[in-house]
mmCIF file of C-alpha atoms in Angstrom:
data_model
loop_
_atom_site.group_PDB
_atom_site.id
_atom_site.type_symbol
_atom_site.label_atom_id
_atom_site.label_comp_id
_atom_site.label_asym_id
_atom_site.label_seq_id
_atom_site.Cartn_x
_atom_site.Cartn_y
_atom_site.Cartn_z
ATOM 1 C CA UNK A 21 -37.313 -12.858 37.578
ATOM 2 C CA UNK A 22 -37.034 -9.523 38.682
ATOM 3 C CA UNK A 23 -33.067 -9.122 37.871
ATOM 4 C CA UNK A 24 -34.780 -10.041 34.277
ATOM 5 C CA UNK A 25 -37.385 -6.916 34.512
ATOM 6 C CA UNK A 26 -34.677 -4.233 35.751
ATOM 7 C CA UNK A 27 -32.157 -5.223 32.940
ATOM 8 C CA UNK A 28 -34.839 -4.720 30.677
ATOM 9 C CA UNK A 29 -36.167 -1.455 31.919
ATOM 10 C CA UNK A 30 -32.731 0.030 32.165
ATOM 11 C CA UNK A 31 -32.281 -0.887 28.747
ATOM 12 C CA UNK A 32 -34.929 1.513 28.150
ATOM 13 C CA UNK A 33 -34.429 3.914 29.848
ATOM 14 C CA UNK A 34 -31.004 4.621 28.068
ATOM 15 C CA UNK A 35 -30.069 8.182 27.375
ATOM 16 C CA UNK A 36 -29.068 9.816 24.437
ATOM 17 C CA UNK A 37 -25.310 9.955 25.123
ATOM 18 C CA UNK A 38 -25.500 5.979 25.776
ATOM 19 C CA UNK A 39 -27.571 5.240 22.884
ATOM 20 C CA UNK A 40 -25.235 6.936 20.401
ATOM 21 C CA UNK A 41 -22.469 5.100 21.661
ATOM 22 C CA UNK A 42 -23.969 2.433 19.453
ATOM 23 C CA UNK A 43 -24.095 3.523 16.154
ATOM 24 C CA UNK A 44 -21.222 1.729 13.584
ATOM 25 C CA UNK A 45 -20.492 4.298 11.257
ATOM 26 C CA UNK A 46 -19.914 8.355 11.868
ATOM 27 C CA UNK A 47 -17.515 8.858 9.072
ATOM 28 C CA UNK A 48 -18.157 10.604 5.134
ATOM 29 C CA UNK A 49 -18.650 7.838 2.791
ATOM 30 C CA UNK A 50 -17.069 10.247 -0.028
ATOM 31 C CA UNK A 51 -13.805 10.026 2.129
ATOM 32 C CA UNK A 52 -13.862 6.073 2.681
ATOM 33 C CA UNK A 53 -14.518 5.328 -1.048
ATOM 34 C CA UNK A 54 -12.534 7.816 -2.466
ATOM 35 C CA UNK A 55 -9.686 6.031 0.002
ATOM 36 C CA UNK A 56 -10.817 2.318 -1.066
ATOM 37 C CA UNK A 57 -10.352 3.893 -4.863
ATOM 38 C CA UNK A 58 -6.774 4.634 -4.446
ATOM 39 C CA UNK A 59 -6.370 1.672 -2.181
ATOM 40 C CA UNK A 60 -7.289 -0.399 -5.401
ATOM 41 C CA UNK A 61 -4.876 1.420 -7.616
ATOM 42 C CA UNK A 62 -2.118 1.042 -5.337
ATOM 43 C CA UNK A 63 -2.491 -2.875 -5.612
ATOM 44 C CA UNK A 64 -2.882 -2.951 -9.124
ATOM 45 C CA UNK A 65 0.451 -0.877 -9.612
ATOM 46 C CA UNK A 66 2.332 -2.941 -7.249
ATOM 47 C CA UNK A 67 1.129 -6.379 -8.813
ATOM 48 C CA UNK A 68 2.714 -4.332 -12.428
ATOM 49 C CA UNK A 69 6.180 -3.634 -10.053
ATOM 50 C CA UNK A 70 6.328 -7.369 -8.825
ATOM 51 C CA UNK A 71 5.616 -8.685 -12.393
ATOM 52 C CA UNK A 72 8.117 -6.536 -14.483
ATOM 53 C CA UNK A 73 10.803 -7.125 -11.566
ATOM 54 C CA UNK A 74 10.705 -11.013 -11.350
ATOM 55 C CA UNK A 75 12.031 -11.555 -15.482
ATOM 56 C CA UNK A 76 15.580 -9.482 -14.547
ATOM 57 C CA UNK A 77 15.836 -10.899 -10.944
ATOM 58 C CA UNK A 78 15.506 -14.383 -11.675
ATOM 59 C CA UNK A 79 16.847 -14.835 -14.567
ATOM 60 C CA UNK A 80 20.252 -12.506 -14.436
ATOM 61 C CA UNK A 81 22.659 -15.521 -14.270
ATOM 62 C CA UNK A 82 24.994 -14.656 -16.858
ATOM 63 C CA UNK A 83 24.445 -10.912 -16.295
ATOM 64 C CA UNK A 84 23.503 -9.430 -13.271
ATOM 65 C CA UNK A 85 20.918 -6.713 -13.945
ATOM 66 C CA UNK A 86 19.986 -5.930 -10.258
ATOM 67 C CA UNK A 87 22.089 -6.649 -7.062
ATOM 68 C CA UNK A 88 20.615 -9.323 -4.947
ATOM 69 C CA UNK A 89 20.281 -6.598 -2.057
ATOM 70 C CA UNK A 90 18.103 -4.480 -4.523
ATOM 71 C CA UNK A 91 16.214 -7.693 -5.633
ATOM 72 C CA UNK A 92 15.633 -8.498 -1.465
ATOM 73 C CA UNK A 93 14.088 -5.044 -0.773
ATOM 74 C CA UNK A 94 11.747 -4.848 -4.066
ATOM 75 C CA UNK A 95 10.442 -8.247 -3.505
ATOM 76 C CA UNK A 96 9.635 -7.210 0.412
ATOM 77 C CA UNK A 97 8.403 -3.703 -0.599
ATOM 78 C CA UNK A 98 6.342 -4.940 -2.972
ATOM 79 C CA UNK A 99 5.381 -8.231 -1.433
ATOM 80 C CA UNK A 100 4.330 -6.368 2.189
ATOM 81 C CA UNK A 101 2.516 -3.500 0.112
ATOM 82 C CA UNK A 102 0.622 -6.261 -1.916
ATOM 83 C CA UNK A 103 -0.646 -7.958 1.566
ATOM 84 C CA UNK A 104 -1.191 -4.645 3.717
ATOM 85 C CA UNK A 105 -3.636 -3.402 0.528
ATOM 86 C CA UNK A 106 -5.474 -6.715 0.175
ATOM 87 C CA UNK A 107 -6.032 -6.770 3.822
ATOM 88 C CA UNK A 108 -6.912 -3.180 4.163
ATOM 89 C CA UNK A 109 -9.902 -3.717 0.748
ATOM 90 C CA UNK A 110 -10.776 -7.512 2.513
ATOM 91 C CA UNK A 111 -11.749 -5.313 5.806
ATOM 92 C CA UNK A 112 -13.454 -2.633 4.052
ATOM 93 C CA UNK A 113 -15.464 -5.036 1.817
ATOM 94 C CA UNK A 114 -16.640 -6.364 5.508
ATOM 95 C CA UNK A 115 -17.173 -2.821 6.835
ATOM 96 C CA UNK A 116 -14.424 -2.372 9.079
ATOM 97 C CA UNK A 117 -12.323 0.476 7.675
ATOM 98 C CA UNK A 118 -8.619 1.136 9.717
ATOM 99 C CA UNK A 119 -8.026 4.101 11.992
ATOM 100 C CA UNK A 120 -7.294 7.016 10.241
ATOM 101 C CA UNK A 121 -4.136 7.300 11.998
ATOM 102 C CA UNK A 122 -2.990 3.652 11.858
ATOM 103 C CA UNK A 123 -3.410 4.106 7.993
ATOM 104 C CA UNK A 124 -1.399 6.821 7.969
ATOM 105 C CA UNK A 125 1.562 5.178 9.759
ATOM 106 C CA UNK A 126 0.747 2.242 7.435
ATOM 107 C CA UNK A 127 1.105 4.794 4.153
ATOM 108 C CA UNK A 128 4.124 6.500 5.439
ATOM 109 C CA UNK A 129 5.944 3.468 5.651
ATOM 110 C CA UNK A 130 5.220 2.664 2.237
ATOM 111 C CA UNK A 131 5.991 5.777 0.551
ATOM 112 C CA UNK A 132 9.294 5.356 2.326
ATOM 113 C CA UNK A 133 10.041 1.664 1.158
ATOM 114 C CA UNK A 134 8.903 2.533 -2.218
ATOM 115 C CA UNK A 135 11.004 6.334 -2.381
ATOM 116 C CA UNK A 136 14.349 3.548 -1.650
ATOM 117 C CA UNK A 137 13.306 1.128 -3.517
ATOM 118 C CA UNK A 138 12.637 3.523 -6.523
ATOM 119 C CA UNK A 139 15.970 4.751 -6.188
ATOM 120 C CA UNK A 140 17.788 2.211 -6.156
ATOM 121 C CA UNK A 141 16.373 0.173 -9.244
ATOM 122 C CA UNK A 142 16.662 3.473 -11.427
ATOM 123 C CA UNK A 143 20.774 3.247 -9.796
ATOM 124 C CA UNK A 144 20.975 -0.359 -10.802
ATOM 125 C CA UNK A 145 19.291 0.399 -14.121
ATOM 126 C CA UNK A 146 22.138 3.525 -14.579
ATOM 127 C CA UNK A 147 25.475 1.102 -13.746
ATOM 128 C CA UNK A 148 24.164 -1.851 -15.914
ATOM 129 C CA UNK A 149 23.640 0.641 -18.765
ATOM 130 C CA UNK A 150 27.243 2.417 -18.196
ATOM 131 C CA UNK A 151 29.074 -1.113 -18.399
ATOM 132 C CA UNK A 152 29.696 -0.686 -22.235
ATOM 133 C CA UNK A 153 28.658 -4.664 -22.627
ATOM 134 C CA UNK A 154 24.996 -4.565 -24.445
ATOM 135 C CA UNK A 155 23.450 -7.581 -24.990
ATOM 136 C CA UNK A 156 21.892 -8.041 -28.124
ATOM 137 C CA UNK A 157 18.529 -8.781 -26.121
ATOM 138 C CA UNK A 158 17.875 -5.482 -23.974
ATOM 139 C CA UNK A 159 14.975 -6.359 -22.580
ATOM 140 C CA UNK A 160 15.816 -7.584 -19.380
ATOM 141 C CA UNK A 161 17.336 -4.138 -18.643
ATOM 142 C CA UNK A 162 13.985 -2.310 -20.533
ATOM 143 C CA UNK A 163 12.204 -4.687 -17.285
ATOM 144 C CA UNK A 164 14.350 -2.956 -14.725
ATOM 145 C CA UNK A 165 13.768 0.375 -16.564
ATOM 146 C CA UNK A 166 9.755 -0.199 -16.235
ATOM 147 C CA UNK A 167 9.867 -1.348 -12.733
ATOM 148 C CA UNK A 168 11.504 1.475 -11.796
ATOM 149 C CA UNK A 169 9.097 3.708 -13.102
ATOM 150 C CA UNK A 170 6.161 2.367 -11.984
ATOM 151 C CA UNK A 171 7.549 2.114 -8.689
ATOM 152 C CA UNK A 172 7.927 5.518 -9.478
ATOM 153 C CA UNK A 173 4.006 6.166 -9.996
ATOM 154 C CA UNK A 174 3.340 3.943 -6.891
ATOM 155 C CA UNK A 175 5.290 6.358 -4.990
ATOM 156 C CA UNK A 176 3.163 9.243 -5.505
ATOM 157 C CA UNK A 177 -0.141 7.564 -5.649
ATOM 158 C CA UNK A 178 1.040 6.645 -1.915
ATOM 159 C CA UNK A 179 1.854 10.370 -1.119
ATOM 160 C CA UNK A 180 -1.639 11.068 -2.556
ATOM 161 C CA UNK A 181 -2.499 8.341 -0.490
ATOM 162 C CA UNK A 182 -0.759 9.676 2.724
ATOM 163 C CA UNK A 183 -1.922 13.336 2.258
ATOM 164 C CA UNK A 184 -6.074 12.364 1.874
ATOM 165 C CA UNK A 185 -5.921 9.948 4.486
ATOM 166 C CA UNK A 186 -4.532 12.672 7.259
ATOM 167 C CA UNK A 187 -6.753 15.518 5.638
ATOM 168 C CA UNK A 188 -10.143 13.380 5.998
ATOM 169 C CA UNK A 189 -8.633 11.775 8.771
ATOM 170 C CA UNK A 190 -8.087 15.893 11.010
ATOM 171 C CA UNK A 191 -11.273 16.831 9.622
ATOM 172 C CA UNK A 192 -12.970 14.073 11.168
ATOM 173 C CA UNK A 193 -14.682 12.709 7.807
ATOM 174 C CA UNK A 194 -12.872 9.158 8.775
ATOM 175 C CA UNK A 195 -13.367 7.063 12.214
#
């Protein structure tokens, strides 16, 4: 009984220091919604990318509109990026918002992936059109073209990303 009374007097008799060391939240809620916000975009712009690259990389068999290498790196660019921004809105809708500095790794890693992968569909977009052969149904290749562009968006919406996340992230705004 009397282990019982001292665990419950020491409890308190807490100090300030040990008292604040239980509080969930010290960061700005401008800087973890305004990161949420472009969270949200990113996901919506890389559900476009994986929709407008899936008609020309499936369905290139008698004309190959993207190289299978290409068509490898946009589906895991796009396919990790899609997971890594549902899980990161999934936590936040719980409350439990990333490290500042694991999100950053996180967005430099995409802006990376997506900088190739840009680049490379706008190169397989440029050879296809240089072969001289046009099909009478372009559209295929107008895909690749729109892919590459909004891959192309993405791209700087994760720079954006990349940039707030270590400014709110030094200034102490974010956990």
């Amino acid at each position: 009984m009397s282990y019982l009374r001292s665990v419950e007097i020491s409890r308190v008799e807490m100090t300030p220091a040990e008292d604040s060391t239980y509080t969930t939240s010290t960061g700005s809620k401008r800087a973890s919604y305004s990161l949420i916000g472009i969270k949200v975009l990113e996901l919506a712009l890389v559900i476009v990318c994986i929709g407008l690259i899936d008609e020309p990389s499936t369905h290139s068999h008698l004309r190959v509109f993207i190289t299978p290498r290409v068509v490898a790196l946009c589906y895991v660019t796009f396919g990790s990026l899609l997971i890594y921004s549902s899980i990161y809105l999934i936590m936040a809708l719980f409350g439990d918002i990333t490290p500042w500095r694991t999100a950053t790794l996180w967005s430099f890693v995409g802006f990376i992936l997506l900088i190739v992968t840009t680049a490379l569909l706008f190169r397989d977009w440029s050879t296809t059109k240089e072969r001289n052969y046009w099909h009478p149904n372009m559209q295929r290749l107008d895909l690749v073209l729109g892919a590459a562009s909004v891959a192309l968006v993405s791209t700087l919406i994760y720079l954006v990303d990349l940039l707030a996340t270590i400014r709110f992230g030094i200034s102490g705004e974010l956990e």
